[in-house]
PDB file of C-alpha atoms in Angstrom:
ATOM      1  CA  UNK A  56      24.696 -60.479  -9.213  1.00  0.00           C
ATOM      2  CA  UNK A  57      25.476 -62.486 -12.463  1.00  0.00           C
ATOM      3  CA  UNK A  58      28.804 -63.367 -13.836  1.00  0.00           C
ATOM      4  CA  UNK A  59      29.022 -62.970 -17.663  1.00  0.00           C
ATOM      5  CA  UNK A  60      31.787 -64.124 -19.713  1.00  0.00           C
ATOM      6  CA  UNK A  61      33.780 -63.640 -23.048  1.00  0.00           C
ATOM      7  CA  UNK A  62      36.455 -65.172 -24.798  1.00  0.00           C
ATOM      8  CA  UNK A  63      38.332 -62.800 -26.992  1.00  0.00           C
ATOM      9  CA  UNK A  64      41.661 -63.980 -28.613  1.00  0.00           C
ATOM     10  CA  UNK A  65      42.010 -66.994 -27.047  1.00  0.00           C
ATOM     11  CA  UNK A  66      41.720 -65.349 -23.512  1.00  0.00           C
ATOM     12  CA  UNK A  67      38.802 -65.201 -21.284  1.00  0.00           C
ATOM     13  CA  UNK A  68      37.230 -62.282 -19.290  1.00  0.00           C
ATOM     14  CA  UNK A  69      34.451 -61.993 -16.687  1.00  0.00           C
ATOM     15  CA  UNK A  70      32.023 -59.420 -15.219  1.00  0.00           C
ATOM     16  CA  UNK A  71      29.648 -59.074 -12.649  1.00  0.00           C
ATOM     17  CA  UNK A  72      26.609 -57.442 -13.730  1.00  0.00           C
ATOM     18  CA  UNK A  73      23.416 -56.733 -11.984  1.00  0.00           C
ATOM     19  CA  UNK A  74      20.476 -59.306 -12.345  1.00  0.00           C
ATOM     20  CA  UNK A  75      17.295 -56.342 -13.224  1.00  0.00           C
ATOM     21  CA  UNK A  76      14.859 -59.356 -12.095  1.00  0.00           C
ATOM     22  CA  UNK A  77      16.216 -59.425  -8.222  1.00  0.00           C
ATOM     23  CA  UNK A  78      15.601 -57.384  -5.569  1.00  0.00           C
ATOM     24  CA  UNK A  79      18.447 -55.606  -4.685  1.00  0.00           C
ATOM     25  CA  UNK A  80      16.450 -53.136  -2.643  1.00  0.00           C
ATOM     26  CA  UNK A  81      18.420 -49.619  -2.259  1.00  0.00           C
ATOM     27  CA  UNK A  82      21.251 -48.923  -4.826  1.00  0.00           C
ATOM     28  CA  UNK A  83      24.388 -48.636  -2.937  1.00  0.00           C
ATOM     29  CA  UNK A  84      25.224 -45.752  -4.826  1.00  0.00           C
ATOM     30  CA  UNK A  85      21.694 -43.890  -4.295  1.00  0.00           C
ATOM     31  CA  UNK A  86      22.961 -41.538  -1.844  1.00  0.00           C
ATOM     32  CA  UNK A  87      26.597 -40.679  -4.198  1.00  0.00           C
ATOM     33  CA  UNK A  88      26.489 -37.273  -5.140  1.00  0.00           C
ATOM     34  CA  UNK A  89      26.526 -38.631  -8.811  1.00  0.00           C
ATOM     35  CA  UNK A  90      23.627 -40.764  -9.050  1.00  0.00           C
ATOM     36  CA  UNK A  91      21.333 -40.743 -11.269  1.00  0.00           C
ATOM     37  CA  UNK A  92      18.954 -43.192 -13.210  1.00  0.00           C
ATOM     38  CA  UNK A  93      20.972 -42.771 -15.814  1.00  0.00           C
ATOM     39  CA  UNK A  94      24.270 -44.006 -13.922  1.00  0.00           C
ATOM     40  CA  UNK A  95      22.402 -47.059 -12.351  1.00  0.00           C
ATOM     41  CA  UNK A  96      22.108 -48.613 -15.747  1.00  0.00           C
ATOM     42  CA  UNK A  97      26.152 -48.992 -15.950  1.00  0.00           C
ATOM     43  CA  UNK A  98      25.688 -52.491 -13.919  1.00  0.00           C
ATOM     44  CA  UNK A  99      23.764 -54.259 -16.887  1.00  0.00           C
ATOM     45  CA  UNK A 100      25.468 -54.546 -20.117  1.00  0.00           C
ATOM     46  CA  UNK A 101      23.990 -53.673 -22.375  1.00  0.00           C
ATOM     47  CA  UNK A 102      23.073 -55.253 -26.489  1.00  0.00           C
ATOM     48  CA  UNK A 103      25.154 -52.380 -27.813  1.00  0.00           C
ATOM     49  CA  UNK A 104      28.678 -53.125 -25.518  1.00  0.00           C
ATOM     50  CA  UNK A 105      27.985 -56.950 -26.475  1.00  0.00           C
ATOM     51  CA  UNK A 106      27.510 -55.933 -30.581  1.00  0.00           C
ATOM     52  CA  UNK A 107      31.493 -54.571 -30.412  1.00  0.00           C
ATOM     53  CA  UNK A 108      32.796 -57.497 -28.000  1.00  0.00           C
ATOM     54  CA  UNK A 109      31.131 -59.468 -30.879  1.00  0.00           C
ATOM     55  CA  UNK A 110      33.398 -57.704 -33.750  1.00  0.00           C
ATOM     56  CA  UNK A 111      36.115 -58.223 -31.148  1.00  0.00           C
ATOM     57  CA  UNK A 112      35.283 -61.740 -31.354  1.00  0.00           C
ATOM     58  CA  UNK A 113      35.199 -62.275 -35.005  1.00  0.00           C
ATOM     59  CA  UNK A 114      37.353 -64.617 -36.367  1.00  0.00           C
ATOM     60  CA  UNK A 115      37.950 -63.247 -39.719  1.00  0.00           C
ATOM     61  CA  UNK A 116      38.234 -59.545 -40.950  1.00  0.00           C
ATOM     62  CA  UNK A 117      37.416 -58.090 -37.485  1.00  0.00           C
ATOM     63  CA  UNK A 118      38.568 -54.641 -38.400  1.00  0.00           C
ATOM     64  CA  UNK A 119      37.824 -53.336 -34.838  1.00  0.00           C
ATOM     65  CA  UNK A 120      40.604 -55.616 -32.914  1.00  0.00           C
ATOM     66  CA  UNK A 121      42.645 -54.226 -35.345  1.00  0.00           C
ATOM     67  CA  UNK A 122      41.910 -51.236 -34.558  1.00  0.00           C
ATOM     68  CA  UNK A 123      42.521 -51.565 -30.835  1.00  0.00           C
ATOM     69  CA  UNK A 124      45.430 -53.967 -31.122  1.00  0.00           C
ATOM     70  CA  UNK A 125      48.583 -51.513 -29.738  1.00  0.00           C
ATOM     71  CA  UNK A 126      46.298 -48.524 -29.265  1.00  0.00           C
ATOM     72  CA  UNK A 127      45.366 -46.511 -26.196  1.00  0.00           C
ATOM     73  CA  UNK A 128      41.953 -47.148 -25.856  1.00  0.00           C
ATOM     74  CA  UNK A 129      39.699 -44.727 -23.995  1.00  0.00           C
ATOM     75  CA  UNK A 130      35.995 -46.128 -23.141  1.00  0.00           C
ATOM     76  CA  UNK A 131      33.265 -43.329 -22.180  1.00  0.00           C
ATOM     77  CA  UNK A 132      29.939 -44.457 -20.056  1.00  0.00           C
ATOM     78  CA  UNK A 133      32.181 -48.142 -19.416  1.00  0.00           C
ATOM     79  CA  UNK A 134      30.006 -49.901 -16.635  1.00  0.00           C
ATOM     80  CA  UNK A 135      30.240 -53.087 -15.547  1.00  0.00           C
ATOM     81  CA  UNK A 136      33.922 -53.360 -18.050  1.00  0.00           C
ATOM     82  CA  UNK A 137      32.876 -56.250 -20.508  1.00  0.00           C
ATOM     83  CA  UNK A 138      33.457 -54.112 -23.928  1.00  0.00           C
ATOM     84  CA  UNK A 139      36.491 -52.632 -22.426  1.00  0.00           C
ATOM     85  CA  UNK A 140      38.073 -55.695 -20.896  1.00  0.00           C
ATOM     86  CA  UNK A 141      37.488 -57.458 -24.579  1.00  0.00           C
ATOM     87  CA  UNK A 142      39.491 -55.004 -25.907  1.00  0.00           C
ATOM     88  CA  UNK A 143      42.268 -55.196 -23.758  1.00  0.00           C
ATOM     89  CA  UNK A 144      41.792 -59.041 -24.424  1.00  0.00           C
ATOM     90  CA  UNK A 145      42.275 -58.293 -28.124  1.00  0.00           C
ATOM     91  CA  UNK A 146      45.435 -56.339 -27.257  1.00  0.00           C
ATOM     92  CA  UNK A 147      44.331 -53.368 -27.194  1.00  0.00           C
ATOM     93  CA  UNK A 148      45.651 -50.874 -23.843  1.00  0.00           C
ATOM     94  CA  UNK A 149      41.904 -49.420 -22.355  1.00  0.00           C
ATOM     95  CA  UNK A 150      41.215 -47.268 -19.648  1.00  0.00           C
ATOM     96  CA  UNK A 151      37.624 -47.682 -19.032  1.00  0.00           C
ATOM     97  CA  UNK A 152      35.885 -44.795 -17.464  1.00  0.00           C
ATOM     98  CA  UNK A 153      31.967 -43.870 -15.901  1.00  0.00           C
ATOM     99  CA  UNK A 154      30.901 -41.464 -12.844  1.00  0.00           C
ATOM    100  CA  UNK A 155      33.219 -41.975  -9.841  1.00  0.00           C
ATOM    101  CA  UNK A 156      30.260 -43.594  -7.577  1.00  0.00           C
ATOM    102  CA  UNK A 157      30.216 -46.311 -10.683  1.00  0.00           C
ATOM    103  CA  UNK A 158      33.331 -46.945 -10.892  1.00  0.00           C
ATOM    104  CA  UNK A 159      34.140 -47.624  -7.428  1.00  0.00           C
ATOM    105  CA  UNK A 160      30.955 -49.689  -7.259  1.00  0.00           C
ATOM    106  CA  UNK A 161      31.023 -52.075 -10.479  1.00  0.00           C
ATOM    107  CA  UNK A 162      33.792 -50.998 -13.220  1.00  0.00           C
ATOM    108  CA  UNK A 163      36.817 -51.066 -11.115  1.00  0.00           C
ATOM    109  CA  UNK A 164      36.012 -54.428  -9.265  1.00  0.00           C
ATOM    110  CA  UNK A 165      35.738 -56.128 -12.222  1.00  0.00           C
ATOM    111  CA  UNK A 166      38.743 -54.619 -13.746  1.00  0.00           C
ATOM    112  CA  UNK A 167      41.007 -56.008 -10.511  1.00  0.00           C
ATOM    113  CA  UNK A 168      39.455 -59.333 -11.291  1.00  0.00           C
ATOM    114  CA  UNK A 169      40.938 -59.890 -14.747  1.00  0.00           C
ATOM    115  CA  UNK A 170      44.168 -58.549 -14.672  1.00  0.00           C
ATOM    116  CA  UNK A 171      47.287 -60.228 -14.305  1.00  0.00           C
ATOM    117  CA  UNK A 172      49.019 -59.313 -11.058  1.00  0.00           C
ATOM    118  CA  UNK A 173      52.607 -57.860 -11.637  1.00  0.00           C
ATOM    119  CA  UNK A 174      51.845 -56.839 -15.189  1.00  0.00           C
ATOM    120  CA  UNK A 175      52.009 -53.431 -16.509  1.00  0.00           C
ATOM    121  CA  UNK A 176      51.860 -51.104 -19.817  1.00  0.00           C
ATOM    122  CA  UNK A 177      53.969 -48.589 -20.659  1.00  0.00           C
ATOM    123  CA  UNK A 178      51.832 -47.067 -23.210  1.00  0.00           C
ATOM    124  CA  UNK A 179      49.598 -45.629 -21.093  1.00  0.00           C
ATOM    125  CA  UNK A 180      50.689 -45.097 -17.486  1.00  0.00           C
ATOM    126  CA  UNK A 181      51.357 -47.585 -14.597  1.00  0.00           C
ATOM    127  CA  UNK A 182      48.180 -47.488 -13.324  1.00  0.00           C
ATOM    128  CA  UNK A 183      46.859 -50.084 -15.619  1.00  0.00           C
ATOM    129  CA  UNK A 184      47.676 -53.482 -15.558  1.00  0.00           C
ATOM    130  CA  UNK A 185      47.818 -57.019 -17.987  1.00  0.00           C
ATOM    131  CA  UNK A 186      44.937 -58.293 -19.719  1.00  0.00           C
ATOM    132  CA  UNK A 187      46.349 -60.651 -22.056  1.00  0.00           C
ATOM    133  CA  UNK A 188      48.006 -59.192 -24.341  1.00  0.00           C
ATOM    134  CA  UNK A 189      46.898 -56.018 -23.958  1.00  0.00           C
ATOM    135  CA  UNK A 190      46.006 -53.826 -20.623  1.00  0.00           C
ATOM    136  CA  UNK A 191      43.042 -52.261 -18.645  1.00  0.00           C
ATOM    137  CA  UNK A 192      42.486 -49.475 -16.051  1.00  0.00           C
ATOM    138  CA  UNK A 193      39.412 -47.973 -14.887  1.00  0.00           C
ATOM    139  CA  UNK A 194      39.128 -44.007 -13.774  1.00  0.00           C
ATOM    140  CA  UNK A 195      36.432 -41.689 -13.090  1.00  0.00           C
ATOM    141  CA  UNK A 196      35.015 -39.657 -15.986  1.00  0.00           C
ATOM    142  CA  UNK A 197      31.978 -37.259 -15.225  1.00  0.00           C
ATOM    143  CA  UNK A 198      30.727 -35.645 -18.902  1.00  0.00           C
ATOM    144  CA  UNK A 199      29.439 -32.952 -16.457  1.00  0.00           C
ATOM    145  CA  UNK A 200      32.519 -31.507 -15.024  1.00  0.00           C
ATOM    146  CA  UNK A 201      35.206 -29.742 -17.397  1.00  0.00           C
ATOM    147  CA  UNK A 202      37.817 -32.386 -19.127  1.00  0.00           C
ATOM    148  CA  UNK A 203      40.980 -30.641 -17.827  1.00  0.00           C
ATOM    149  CA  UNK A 204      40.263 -31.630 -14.245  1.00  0.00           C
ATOM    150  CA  UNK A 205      40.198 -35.125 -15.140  1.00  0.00           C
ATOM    151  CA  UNK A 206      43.806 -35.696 -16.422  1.00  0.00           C
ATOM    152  CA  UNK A 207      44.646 -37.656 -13.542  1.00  0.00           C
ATOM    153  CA  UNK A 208      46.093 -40.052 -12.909  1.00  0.00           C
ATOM    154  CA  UNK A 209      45.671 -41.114 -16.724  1.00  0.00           C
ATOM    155  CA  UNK A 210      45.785 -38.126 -19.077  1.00  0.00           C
ATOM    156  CA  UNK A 211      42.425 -38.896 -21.083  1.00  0.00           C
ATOM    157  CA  UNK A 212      43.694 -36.848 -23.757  1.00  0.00           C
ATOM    158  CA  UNK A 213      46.400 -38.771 -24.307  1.00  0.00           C
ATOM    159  CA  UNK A 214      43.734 -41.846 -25.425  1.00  0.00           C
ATOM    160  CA  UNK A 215      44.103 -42.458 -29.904  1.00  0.00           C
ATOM    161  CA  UNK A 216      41.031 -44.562 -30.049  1.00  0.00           C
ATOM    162  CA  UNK A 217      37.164 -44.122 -27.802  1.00  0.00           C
ATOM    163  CA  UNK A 218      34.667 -46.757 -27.661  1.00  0.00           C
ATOM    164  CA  UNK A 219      31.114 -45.692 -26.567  1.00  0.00           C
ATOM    165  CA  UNK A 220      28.639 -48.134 -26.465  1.00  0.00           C
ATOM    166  CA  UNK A 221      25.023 -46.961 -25.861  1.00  0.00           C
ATOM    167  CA  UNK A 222      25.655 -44.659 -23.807  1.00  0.00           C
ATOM    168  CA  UNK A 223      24.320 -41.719 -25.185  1.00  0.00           C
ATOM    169  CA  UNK A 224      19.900 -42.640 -25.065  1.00  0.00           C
ATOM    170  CA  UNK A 225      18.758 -40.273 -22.860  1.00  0.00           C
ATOM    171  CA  UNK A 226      18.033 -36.739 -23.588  1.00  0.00           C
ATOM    172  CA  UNK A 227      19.487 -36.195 -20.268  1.00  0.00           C
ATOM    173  CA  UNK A 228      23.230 -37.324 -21.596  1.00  0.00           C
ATOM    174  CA  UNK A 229      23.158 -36.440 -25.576  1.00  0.00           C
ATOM    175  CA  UNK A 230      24.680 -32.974 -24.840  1.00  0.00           C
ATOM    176  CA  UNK A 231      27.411 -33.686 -22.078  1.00  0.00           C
ATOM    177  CA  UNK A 232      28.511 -36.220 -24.158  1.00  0.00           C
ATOM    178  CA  UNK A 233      28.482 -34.982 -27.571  1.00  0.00           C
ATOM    179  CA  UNK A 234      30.769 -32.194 -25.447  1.00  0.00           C
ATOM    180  CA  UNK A 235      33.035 -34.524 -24.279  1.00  0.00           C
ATOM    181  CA  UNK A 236      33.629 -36.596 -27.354  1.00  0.00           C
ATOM    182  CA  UNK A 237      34.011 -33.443 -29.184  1.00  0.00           C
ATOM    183  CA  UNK A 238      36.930 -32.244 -26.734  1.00  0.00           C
ATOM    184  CA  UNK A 239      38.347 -35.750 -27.342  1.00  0.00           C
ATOM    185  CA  UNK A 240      38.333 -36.085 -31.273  1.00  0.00           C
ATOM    186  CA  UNK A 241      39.954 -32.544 -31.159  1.00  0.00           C
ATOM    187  CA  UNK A 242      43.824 -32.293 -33.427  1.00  0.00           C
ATOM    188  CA  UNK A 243      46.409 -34.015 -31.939  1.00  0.00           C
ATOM    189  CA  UNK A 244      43.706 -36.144 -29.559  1.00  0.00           C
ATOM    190  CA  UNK A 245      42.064 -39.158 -30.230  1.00  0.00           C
ATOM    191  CA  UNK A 246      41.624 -39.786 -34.046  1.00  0.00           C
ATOM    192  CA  UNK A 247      38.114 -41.717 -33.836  1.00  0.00           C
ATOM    193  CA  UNK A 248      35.394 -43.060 -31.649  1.00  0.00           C
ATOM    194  CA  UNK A 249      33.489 -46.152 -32.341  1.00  0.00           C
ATOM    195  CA  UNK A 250      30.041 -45.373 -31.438  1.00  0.00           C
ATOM    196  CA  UNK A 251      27.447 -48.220 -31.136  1.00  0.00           C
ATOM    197  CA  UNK A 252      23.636 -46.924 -30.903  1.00  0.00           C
ATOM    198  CA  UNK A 253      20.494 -49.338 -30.817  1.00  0.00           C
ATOM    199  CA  UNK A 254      17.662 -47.408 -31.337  1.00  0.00           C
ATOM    200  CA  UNK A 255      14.825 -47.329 -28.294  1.00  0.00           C
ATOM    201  CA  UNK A 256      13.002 -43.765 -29.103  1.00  0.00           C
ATOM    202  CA  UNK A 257       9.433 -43.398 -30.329  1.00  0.00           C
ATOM    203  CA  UNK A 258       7.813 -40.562 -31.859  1.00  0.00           C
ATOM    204  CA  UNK A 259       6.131 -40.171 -28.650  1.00  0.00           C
ATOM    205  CA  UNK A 260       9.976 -40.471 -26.578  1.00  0.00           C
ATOM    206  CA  UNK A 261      10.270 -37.220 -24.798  1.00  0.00           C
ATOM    207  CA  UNK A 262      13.563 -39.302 -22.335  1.00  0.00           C
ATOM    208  CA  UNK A 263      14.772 -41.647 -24.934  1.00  0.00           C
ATOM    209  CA  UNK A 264      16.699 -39.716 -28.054  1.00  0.00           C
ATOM    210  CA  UNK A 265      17.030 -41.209 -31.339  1.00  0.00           C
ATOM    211  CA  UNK A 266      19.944 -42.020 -33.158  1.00  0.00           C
ATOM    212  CA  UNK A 267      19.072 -39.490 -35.831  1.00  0.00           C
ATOM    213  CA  UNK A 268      19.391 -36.999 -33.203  1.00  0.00           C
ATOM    214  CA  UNK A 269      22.406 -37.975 -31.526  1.00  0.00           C
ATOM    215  CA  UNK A 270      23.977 -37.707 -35.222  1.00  0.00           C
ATOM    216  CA  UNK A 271      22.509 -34.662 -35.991  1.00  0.00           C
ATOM    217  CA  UNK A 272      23.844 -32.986 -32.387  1.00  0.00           C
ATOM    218  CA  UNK A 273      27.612 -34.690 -33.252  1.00  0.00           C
ATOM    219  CA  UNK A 274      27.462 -33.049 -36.546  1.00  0.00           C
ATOM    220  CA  UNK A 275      26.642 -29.934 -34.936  1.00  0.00           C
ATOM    221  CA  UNK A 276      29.428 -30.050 -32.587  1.00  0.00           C
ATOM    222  CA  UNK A 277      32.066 -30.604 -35.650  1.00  0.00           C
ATOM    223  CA  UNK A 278      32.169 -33.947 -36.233  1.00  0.00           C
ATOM    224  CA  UNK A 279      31.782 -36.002 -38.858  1.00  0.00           C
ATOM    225  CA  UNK A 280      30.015 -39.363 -38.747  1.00  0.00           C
ATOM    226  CA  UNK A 281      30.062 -42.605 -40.807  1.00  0.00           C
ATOM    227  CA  UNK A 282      27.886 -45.979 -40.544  1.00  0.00           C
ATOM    228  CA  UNK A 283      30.257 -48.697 -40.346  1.00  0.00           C
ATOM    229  CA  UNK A 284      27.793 -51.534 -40.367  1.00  0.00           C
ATOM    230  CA  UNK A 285      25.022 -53.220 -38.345  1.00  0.00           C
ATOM    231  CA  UNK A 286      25.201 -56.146 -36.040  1.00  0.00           C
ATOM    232  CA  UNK A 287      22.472 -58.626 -35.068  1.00  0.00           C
ATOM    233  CA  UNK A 288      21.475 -58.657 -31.382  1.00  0.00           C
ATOM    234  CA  UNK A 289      20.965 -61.477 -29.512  1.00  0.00           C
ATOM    235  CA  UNK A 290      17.679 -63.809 -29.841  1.00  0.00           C
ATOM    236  CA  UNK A 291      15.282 -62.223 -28.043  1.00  0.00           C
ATOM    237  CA  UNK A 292      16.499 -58.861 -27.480  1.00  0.00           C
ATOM    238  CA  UNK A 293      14.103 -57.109 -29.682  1.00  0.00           C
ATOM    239  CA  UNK A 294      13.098 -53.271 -29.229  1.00  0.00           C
ATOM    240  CA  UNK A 295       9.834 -52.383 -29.914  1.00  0.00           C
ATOM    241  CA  UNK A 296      11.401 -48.989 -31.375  1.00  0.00           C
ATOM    242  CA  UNK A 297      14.480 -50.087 -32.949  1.00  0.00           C
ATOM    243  CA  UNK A 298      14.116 -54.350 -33.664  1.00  0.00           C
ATOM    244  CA  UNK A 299      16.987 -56.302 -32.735  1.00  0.00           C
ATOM    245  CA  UNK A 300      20.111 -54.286 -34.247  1.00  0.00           C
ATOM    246  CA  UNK A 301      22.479 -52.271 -33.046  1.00  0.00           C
ATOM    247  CA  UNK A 302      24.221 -49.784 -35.364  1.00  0.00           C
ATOM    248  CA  UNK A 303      27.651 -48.993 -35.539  1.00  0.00           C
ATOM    249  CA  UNK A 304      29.503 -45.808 -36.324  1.00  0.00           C
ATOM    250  CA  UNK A 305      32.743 -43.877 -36.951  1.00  0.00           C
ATOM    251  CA  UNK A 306      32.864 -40.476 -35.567  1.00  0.00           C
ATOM    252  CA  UNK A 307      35.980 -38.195 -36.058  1.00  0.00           C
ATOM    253  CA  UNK A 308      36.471 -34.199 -36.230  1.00  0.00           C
ATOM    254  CA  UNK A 309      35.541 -32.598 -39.108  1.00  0.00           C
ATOM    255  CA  UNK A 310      38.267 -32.934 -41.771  1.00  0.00           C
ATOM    256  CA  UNK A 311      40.865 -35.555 -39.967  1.00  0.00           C
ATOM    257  CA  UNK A 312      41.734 -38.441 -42.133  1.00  0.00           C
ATOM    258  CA  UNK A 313      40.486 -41.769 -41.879  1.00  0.00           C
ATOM    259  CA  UNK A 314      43.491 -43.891 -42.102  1.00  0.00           C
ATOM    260  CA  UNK A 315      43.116 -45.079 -38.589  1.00  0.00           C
ATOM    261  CA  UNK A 316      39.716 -47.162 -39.407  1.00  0.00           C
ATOM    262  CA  UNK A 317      41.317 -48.773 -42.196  1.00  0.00           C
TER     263      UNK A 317
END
């Protein structure tokens, strides 16, 4: 395993992620009723999660910590924690969800490692816990099981702000969770999700979706998207498909303001 780091705000967070060069032999998850080769990628993090803990990072103008800043923050597909820990490092309060096999295995490890023992948030429930100034809790989320069965112990519905990072590339995920974000984006939920997408699909792709796609099917569903802007990967992360940027959008229900993005 590999420890990566950020420092967001002043204040520091850490991960472990997998190292895709060692030989781990089995996944310990392999035999979780959840597994999938989808759900083994949460331990890597991946250039889309470290595009938004950039705009966390930004010095100046960083509209999206002040967008988190005070918010409940609800993070689909989370893995290892690094985009949601950064937010909770930038003040924002983020439970950080993924399959239940996942999240006992990677996201909630790494969430007991960073926060501050003793500290709480009333904003969301007290099942979370300090980060800075903010807070973080991790919970299983599976897009394939019905929403209303997974109000507890923290009500997801009760999130104002998603994050999704990349988490949406495989044909094998577009619809569950265009269905979920849909569910969560509906009146009196969450008023937007910040959706980061690096493109990996070719013609050819018949497992990888494009980005055009993924729009098109959140369209479909009701909502309405908007490219905020595109952030530079790091050197040497280039995609044959899709270069080295990862795209960043706004997605909200059809018709609901946009005064929360401002």
């Amino acid at each position: 395993m590999i420890t990566e780091r950020a420092t967001v705000c002043g204040h520091q967070v850490a991960v472990l992620r997998r190292d895709p060069d060692a030989d781990d032999g089995v996944d310990p998850c392999f035999f979780e009723a959840d597994f999938t080769v989808a759900a083994s990628t949460a331990r890597l993090i991946w250039e889309g999660s470290w595009a938004l803990v950039e705009l966390l990072r930004r010095e100046r103008d960083s509209w999206l910590r002040e967008l988190v800043r005070g918010r409940r923050v609800l993070e689909l597909g989370a893995g290892t924690g690094m985009l949601g820990l950064a937010a909770a490092a930038a003040g924002g309060h983020v439970l950080m969800t993924d399959v239940a096999s996942m999240t006992e295995e990677s996201l909630a490890p790494n969430v007991r490692a960073n926060v501050a023992a003793g500290g709480g948030c009333p904003s969301w429930t007290g099942s979370d816990s300090a980060v800075s100034s903010g807070s973080a809790a991790a919970q299983a989320l599976d897009w394939l099981l019905p929403l209303e069965a997974q109000r507890h112990p923290v009500d997801v519905f009760a999130a104002e702000i998603v994050l999704a990072a990349e988490c949406a590339w495989l044909e094998e995920l577009v619809d569950p969770f265009v269905a979920t974000l849909a569910a969560l984006l509906a009146p009196r939920r969450a008023s937007v999700c910040i959706f980061a997408f690096r493109e990996r699909a070719r013609a050819s792709s018949t497992c990888f979706v494009s980005g055009e796609e993924v729009l098109r099917r959140l369209g479909r569903a009701g909502c309405d998207v908007r490219r905020r802007e595109a952030v530079a990967g790091r050197p040497g992360m280039e995609e044959a498909a899709g270069g080295n940027t990862t795209q960043i959008f706004e997605v909200r229900r059809r018709g609901a303001g946009a005064d929360a993005c401002r």
